[in-house]
Amino acid sequence: MSFTRRAPKRAAVALGIVAVLALAGCAPAAQGDAASDTPTAGGTLTYGRLASASDLDLHTQITANNAFAIDKIFETLVSFDENGKIIDWLAESHEISEDGLTYTFTLQPGLQYSDGSDVQAADVKFSLERNLAKEGPLMLTAPIANIATDDAARTVVITLDEPYTPFLSELTSFASGVMPADFGGKSEEDYLKAPIGTGPFAVSEWDPSGDLNYVKNEHYWQDGKPLLDGLDYVFVADDNQLLQRLNAGQIDAIEQVPAANADAVANAAATTLLKGDSWAIEQIFFNTQKPEFADRNVRRAIAQTLDLPGIAKATTFGTARPASALIPPAIEYSAADAHDATPVLANDVAAAKQELAKSGYPDGFTATMLIPSGNSARAQIAQIVQESLSEIGITVEIESIDLAAFRDRFKEFDYDFMINSGQSDAPDPNGLVTFQADPEGFSNSFWTHYTNPEVTKLMHEGRTTPDGEKREQIYLDIQEILAGDVPYIPVYYSPNLHGTTDKVHGLESLPNGSVRFQDAWVTAK
């Protein structure tokens, strides 16, 4: 059978503040108007990023700096479009048996890697089995019993031990990308220094602490694409410097436009704002290994102290929607609309003081909030949190460190609480819930160490329950529990804000935060 995502079923009720902020909502974004723009092949597009690509191993990485470099090289059997709808990609077609246990994928004809070698069905088996063996952050969690291949028929048949509803969604992740079996005859180490894949670009030069230069894949399976001869990822560590270089025309596009500058980029004659819905949420995370934040009442008190609509408005200038549930509205089964109408924990300082009085720290305490430097929005959020929590006797000290050190610190649980973003890599709610609420998962509930047996039980039920009202209720229940336990506070749903000069066309913004470049082209100078 073919796969079609059921349209989200959401509550129709919304508060007045949500109605006002709905103006900040975004539609899927793509650049260029086919009726007025004539694509031109050739040229190199320079793309500014806040972090360098430090590792290209698709089975061990998860952070955006690496993920959105890897997905230009490796591609998957199925993918998703700008609306989050699952679509066939390296697979020409797929079928699912009536019992939901057997998935048959037929590969596109004539698939080749960037070195001109043929893609075999056996390569898919090798790649998926390596994904499982590495046990990385985006390891396939589907109960795979067997992977059978037939190179002559171009088929890959995957059999599951039991139905697993989010399986296709998992396969859209870059970590399910296809690489040559046995690394094309190279050692694993040598292969990953300059990997070949089926993506629109191949690595030309790469500095793991600096820039990454791609060259056009001359053997790309989509006819006539990519249009660009090259794509250069340029590392600039500060968002304001990125913007300055864009405005000066020194780079062609930037991965992230500061929200404060979104209108300026959109309205300037020489620049364009590319805005789209996303699966990202800016959040405050608590290290529940710390005694103060192991206390549920403390976390609930902090949640009730913060004016999230005010924070969203002040720090994103109306570009983002305040968050009220873990799953963003762009993903099916989000509870955002329902929680907007009836908040689980509303902003109420008096109630927050009462909640703190019930905790083990009624007189407050001192804690350090960890943030990455170079991110003006997070610095502003931290200052608002600092000021807000002083009202209930909690003293917040802010520690700002460079992004690489920030990542090392929170992954070692070396923090009190922090500001970070949660990001779904796939269109099914299971991915985000697993990453942020599974105590046995790679990230240990996004490095919060949060555990709730009821959430764990519901999470497993959500994986095996077919799409429909019953599965929807499971995820609504999970979001209700998380909103009450507050292992993290979703602050706002981050839109994708990419900026380009006026000579760039054809970029496609995806809800996971990545950008597709195979249709991109630049006006000749």
Short mmCIF file of N, CA, C and O in Angstrom, two decimals, residues 282-365:
data_model
loop_
_atom_site.label_atom_id
_atom_site.label_comp_id
_atom_site.label_asym_id
_atom_site.label_seq_id
_atom_site.Cartn_x
_atom_site.Cartn_y
_atom_site.Cartn_z
N GLU A 282 12.69 26.02 21.02
CA GLU A 282 13.65 26.58 21.95
C GLU A 282 13.17 26.24 23.35
O GLU A 282 11.99 26.43 23.68
N GLN A 283 14.08 25.72 24.18
CA GLN A 283 13.65 25.20 25.47
C GLN A 283 14.64 25.51 26.59
O GLN A 283 15.82 25.78 26.34
N ILE A 284 14.14 25.46 27.80
CA ILE A 284 14.97 25.51 29.01
C ILE A 284 15.01 24.09 29.57
O ILE A 284 13.96 23.49 29.84
N PHE A 285 16.21 23.54 29.71
CA PHE A 285 16.38 22.17 30.18
C PHE A 285 16.96 22.15 31.59
O PHE A 285 17.88 22.91 31.90
N PHE A 286 16.42 21.25 32.41
CA PHE A 286 16.89 21.10 33.78
C PHE A 286 17.71 19.82 33.93
O PHE A 286 17.29 18.76 33.47
N ASN A 287 18.85 19.92 34.58
CA ASN A 287 19.62 18.73 34.92
C ASN A 287 19.03 18.16 36.20
O ASN A 287 19.30 18.66 37.30
N THR A 288 18.21 17.14 36.08
CA THR A 288 17.50 16.61 37.24
C THR A 288 18.40 15.77 38.14
O THR A 288 17.94 15.23 39.15
N GLN A 289 19.69 15.69 37.81
CA GLN A 289 20.64 15.09 38.74
C GLN A 289 21.03 16.09 39.82
O GLN A 289 21.56 15.70 40.87
N LYS A 290 20.79 17.37 39.56
CA LYS A 290 21.02 18.40 40.57
C LYS A 290 19.87 18.37 41.58
O LYS A 290 18.70 18.34 41.19
N PRO A 291 20.17 18.37 42.88
CA PRO A 291 19.10 18.24 43.88
C PRO A 291 17.96 19.24 43.72
O PRO A 291 16.79 18.89 43.85
N GLU A 292 18.31 20.49 43.42
CA GLU A 292 17.26 21.51 43.29
C GLU A 292 16.32 21.18 42.14
O GLU A 292 15.10 21.33 42.25
N PHE A 293 16.87 20.73 41.01
CA PHE A 293 16.04 20.48 39.84
C PHE A 293 15.52 19.06 39.78
O PHE A 293 14.72 18.72 38.89
N ALA A 294 15.94 18.22 40.71
CA ALA A 294 15.30 16.92 40.88
C ALA A 294 13.94 17.10 41.56
O ALA A 294 13.08 16.22 41.49
N ASP A 295 13.75 18.25 42.18
CA ASP A 295 12.52 18.57 42.90
C ASP A 295 11.46 19.05 41.91
O ASP A 295 11.59 20.13 41.31
N ARG A 296 10.42 18.25 41.72
CA ARG A 296 9.36 18.58 40.76
C ARG A 296 8.70 19.92 41.07
O ARG A 296 8.35 20.69 40.17
N ASN A 297 8.52 20.22 42.35
CA ASN A 297 7.88 21.48 42.72
C ASN A 297 8.71 22.68 42.31
O ASN A 297 8.16 23.73 41.93
N VAL A 298 10.02 22.56 42.37
CA VAL A 298 10.89 23.65 41.93
C VAL A 298 10.70 23.91 40.44
O VAL A 298 10.53 25.05 40.00
N ARG A 299 10.70 22.84 39.67
CA ARG A 299 10.55 22.99 38.22
C ARG A 299 9.19 23.59 37.87
O ARG A 299 9.08 24.45 36.98
N ARG A 300 8.15 23.15 38.57
CA ARG A 300 6.82 23.68 38.31
C ARG A 300 6.74 25.15 38.70
O ARG A 300 6.09 25.96 38.01
N ALA A 301 7.41 25.52 39.78
CA ALA A 301 7.42 26.93 40.21
C ALA A 301 8.08 27.81 39.15
O ALA A 301 7.58 28.90 38.82
N ILE A 302 9.18 27.34 38.60
CA ILE A 302 9.88 28.11 37.58
C ILE A 302 8.99 28.26 36.34
O ILE A 302 8.90 29.35 35.75
N ALA A 303 8.33 27.18 35.95
CA ALA A 303 7.45 27.24 34.78
C ALA A 303 6.35 28.28 34.96
O ALA A 303 6.00 29.00 34.01
N GLN A 304 5.81 28.37 36.15
CA GLN A 304 4.72 29.32 36.40
C GLN A 304 5.22 30.75 36.54
O GLN A 304 4.43 31.70 36.44
N THR A 305 6.52 30.91 36.74
CA THR A 305 7.08 32.26 36.87
C THR A 305 7.30 32.93 35.53
O THR A 305 7.26 34.15 35.42
N LEU A 306 7.50 32.12 34.50
CA LEU A 306 7.91 32.67 33.20
C LEU A 306 6.73 33.03 32.31
O LEU A 306 5.81 32.24 32.13
N ASP A 307 6.77 34.22 31.77
CA ASP A 307 5.78 34.70 30.80
C ASP A 307 6.27 34.31 29.41
O ASP A 307 6.99 35.08 28.75
N LEU A 308 5.89 33.13 28.94
CA LEU A 308 6.41 32.63 27.67
C LEU A 308 5.99 33.47 26.46
O LEU A 308 6.81 33.74 25.58
N PRO A 309 4.72 33.90 26.38
CA PRO A 309 4.38 34.79 25.26
C PRO A 309 5.22 36.07 25.26
O PRO A 309 5.64 36.55 24.19
N GLY A 310 5.49 36.59 26.46
CA GLY A 310 6.31 37.80 26.55
C GLY A 310 7.74 37.53 26.11
O GLY A 310 8.35 38.36 25.42
N ILE A 311 8.28 36.38 26.51
CA ILE A 311 9.64 36.02 26.12
C ILE A 311 9.72 35.85 24.61
O ILE A 311 10.65 36.33 23.95
N ALA A 312 8.74 35.15 24.05
CA ALA A 312 8.74 34.92 22.60
C ALA A 312 8.67 36.24 21.83
O ALA A 312 9.38 36.44 20.84
N LYS A 313 7.82 37.13 22.29
CA LYS A 313 7.67 38.42 21.61
C LYS A 313 8.94 39.25 21.72
O LYS A 313 9.39 39.86 20.73
N ALA A 314 9.55 39.25 22.92
CA ALA A 314 10.73 40.09 23.14
C ALA A 314 11.95 39.56 22.41
O ALA A 314 12.78 40.34 21.93
N THR A 315 12.09 38.25 22.31
CA THR A 315 13.32 37.67 21.77
C THR A 315 13.22 37.25 20.31
O THR A 315 14.25 37.07 19.65
N THR A 316 12.01 37.07 19.79
CA THR A 316 11.88 36.67 18.38
C THR A 316 11.15 37.70 17.55
O THR A 316 10.92 37.48 16.37
N PHE A 317 10.75 38.81 18.16
CA PHE A 317 10.14 39.93 17.43
C PHE A 317 8.93 39.49 16.62
O PHE A 317 8.73 39.92 15.48
N GLY A 318 8.14 38.61 17.24
CA GLY A 318 6.90 38.19 16.61
C GLY A 318 7.08 37.13 15.54
O GLY A 318 6.11 36.76 14.88
N THR A 319 8.30 36.60 15.37
CA THR A 319 8.50 35.58 14.33
C THR A 319 8.16 34.18 14.82
O THR A 319 7.96 33.27 14.01
N ALA A 320 8.09 33.98 16.15
CA ALA A 320 7.88 32.64 16.69
C ALA A 320 6.59 32.58 17.50
O ALA A 320 6.14 33.57 18.07
N ARG A 321 6.04 31.39 17.59
CA ARG A 321 4.85 31.15 18.39
C ARG A 321 5.27 30.64 19.77
O ARG A 321 6.07 29.72 19.88
N PRO A 322 4.72 31.22 20.86
CA PRO A 322 5.03 30.71 22.19
C PRO A 322 4.66 29.23 22.30
O PRO A 322 3.66 28.79 21.72
N ALA A 323 5.46 28.47 23.01
CA ALA A 323 5.23 27.03 23.12
C ALA A 323 4.42 26.70 24.37
O ALA A 323 4.54 27.36 25.40
N SER A 324 3.61 25.67 24.25
CA SER A 324 2.84 25.20 25.40
C SER A 324 2.86 23.68 25.51
O SER A 324 2.30 23.13 26.46
N ALA A 325 3.50 23.02 24.56
CA ALA A 325 3.58 21.56 24.56
C ALA A 325 4.87 21.16 23.87
O ALA A 325 5.46 21.93 23.11
N LEU A 326 5.32 19.94 24.12
CA LEU A 326 6.58 19.50 23.56
C LEU A 326 6.55 19.39 22.04
O LEU A 326 7.49 19.81 21.36
N ILE A 327 5.50 18.80 21.48
CA ILE A 327 5.46 18.54 20.04
C ILE A 327 5.01 19.80 19.30
O ILE A 327 3.94 20.34 19.57
N PRO A 328 5.82 20.30 18.36
CA PRO A 328 5.46 21.52 17.63
C PRO A 328 4.20 21.33 16.79
O PRO A 328 3.87 20.20 16.37
N PRO A 329 3.49 22.40 16.52
CA PRO A 329 2.25 22.30 15.72
C PRO A 329 2.47 21.73 14.32
O PRO A 329 1.53 21.22 13.72
N ALA A 330 3.69 21.82 13.80
CA ALA A 330 3.97 21.31 12.46
C ALA A 330 4.08 19.79 12.42
O ALA A 330 4.21 19.21 11.35
N ILE A 331 4.02 19.14 13.60
CA ILE A 331 4.07 17.68 13.67
C ILE A 331 2.71 17.17 14.16
O ILE A 331 2.09 17.76 15.05
N GLU A 332 2.28 16.08 13.58
CA GLU A 332 0.97 15.52 13.94
C GLU A 332 0.89 15.19 15.42
O GLU A 332 1.88 14.80 16.04
N TYR A 333 -0.29 15.35 15.98
CA TYR A 333 -0.62 15.04 17.36
C TYR A 333 -0.03 16.05 18.36
O TYR A 333 0.12 15.76 19.54
N SER A 334 0.29 17.25 17.90
CA SER A 334 0.71 18.29 18.82
C SER A 334 -0.44 18.69 19.74
O SER A 334 -1.59 18.78 19.31
N ALA A 335 -0.12 18.97 20.99
CA ALA A 335 -1.12 19.44 21.95
C ALA A 335 -1.06 20.95 22.11
O ALA A 335 -1.69 21.51 23.03
N ALA A 336 -0.34 21.63 21.23
CA ALA A 336 -0.12 23.07 21.38
C ALA A 336 -1.42 23.86 21.42
O ALA A 336 -1.61 24.71 22.30
N ASP A 337 -2.33 23.59 20.51
CA ASP A 337 -3.58 24.35 20.49
C ASP A 337 -4.39 24.12 21.76
O ASP A 337 -4.94 25.05 22.35
N ALA A 338 -4.48 22.86 22.20
CA ALA A 338 -5.24 22.54 23.40
C ALA A 338 -4.61 23.18 24.64
O ALA A 338 -5.31 23.71 25.51
N HIS A 339 -3.27 23.14 24.72
CA HIS A 339 -2.60 23.72 25.89
C HIS A 339 -2.60 25.24 25.87
O HIS A 339 -2.54 25.88 26.92
N ASP A 340 -2.67 25.82 24.68
CA ASP A 340 -2.84 27.28 24.62
C ASP A 340 -4.17 27.68 25.23
O ASP A 340 -4.28 28.67 25.96
N ALA A 341 -5.20 26.89 24.91
CA ALA A 341 -6.54 27.20 25.41
C ALA A 341 -6.65 26.94 26.91
O ALA A 341 -7.27 27.71 27.64
N THR A 342 -6.05 25.84 27.36
CA THR A 342 -6.10 25.47 28.78
C THR A 342 -4.69 25.09 29.23
O THR A 342 -4.30 23.92 29.17
N PRO A 343 -3.89 26.07 29.67
CA PRO A 343 -2.51 25.78 30.05
C PRO A 343 -2.42 24.79 31.20
O PRO A 343 -3.21 24.83 32.14
N VAL A 344 -1.46 23.90 31.12
CA VAL A 344 -1.22 22.96 32.23
C VAL A 344 -0.66 23.73 33.42
O VAL A 344 -1.07 23.51 34.56
N LEU A 345 0.28 24.63 33.16
CA LEU A 345 0.83 25.51 34.20
C LEU A 345 0.86 26.92 33.63
O LEU A 345 1.72 27.25 32.82
N ALA A 346 -0.08 27.75 34.07
CA ALA A 346 -0.16 29.10 33.54
C ALA A 346 0.85 30.02 34.24
O ALA A 346 1.33 29.72 35.34
N ASN A 347 1.16 31.13 33.59
CA ASN A 347 2.04 32.14 34.18
C ASN A 347 1.31 32.81 35.35
O ASN A 347 0.34 33.54 35.15
N ASP A 348 1.79 32.53 36.56
CA ASP A 348 1.13 33.02 37.78
C ASP A 348 2.18 33.04 38.88
O ASP A 348 2.50 32.00 39.47
N VAL A 349 2.74 34.21 39.16
CA VAL A 349 3.84 34.31 40.12
C VAL A 349 3.39 33.92 41.53
O VAL A 349 4.13 33.27 42.27
N ALA A 350 2.16 34.27 41.89
CA ALA A 350 1.66 33.90 43.22
C ALA A 350 1.59 32.38 43.35
O ALA A 350 1.98 31.80 44.37
N ALA A 351 1.08 31.73 42.31
CA ALA A 351 1.02 30.26 42.32
C ALA A 351 2.43 29.67 42.33
O ALA A 351 2.68 28.62 42.95
N ALA A 352 3.36 30.33 41.65
CA ALA A 352 4.74 29.86 41.62
C ALA A 352 5.35 29.89 43.02
O ALA A 352 6.07 28.96 43.42
N LYS A 353 5.08 30.94 43.76
CA LYS A 353 5.61 31.04 45.12
C LYS A 353 5.02 29.95 46.02
O LYS A 353 5.72 29.36 46.85
N GLN A 354 3.75 29.65 45.82
CA GLN A 354 3.12 28.57 46.59
C GLN A 354 3.74 27.21 46.23
O GLN A 354 3.95 26.37 47.09
N GLU A 355 4.03 27.02 44.95
CA GLU A 355 4.64 25.77 44.49
C GLU A 355 6.04 25.62 45.08
O GLU A 355 6.43 24.55 45.54
N LEU A 356 6.80 26.71 45.08
CA LEU A 356 8.15 26.66 45.64
C LEU A 356 8.12 26.39 47.13
O LEU A 356 8.99 25.70 47.67
N ALA A 357 7.09 26.93 47.81
CA ALA A 357 6.96 26.71 49.26
C ALA A 357 6.75 25.23 49.58
O ALA A 357 7.09 24.77 50.67
N LYS A 358 6.21 24.47 48.64
CA LYS A 358 6.00 23.03 48.84
C LYS A 358 7.24 22.21 48.54
O LYS A 358 7.27 21.01 48.77
N SER A 359 8.26 22.87 47.99
CA SER A 359 9.48 22.16 47.60
C SER A 359 10.44 22.06 48.78
O SER A 359 10.17 22.55 49.88
N GLY A 360 11.58 21.44 48.51
CA GLY A 360 12.62 21.37 49.53
C GLY A 360 13.44 22.64 49.61
O GLY A 360 14.40 22.72 50.40
N TYR A 361 13.08 23.67 48.81
CA TYR A 361 13.85 24.91 48.76
C TYR A 361 12.92 26.11 48.82
O TYR A 361 12.88 26.95 47.92
N PRO A 362 12.13 26.21 49.89
CA PRO A 362 11.12 27.28 49.97
C PRO A 362 11.71 28.69 49.97
O PRO A 362 11.02 29.64 49.59
N ASP A 363 12.98 28.81 50.39
CA ASP A 363 13.61 30.13 50.44
C ASP A 363 14.46 30.42 49.22
O ASP A 363 15.18 31.42 49.17
N GLY A 364 14.36 29.55 48.24
CA GLY A 364 15.11 29.76 47.01
C GLY A 364 16.52 29.19 47.07
O GLY A 364 16.92 28.55 48.05
N PHE A 365 17.29 29.45 46.05
CA PHE A 365 18.66 28.92 45.93
C PHE A 365 19.34 29.64 44.78
O PHE A 365 18.73 30.48 44.09
#
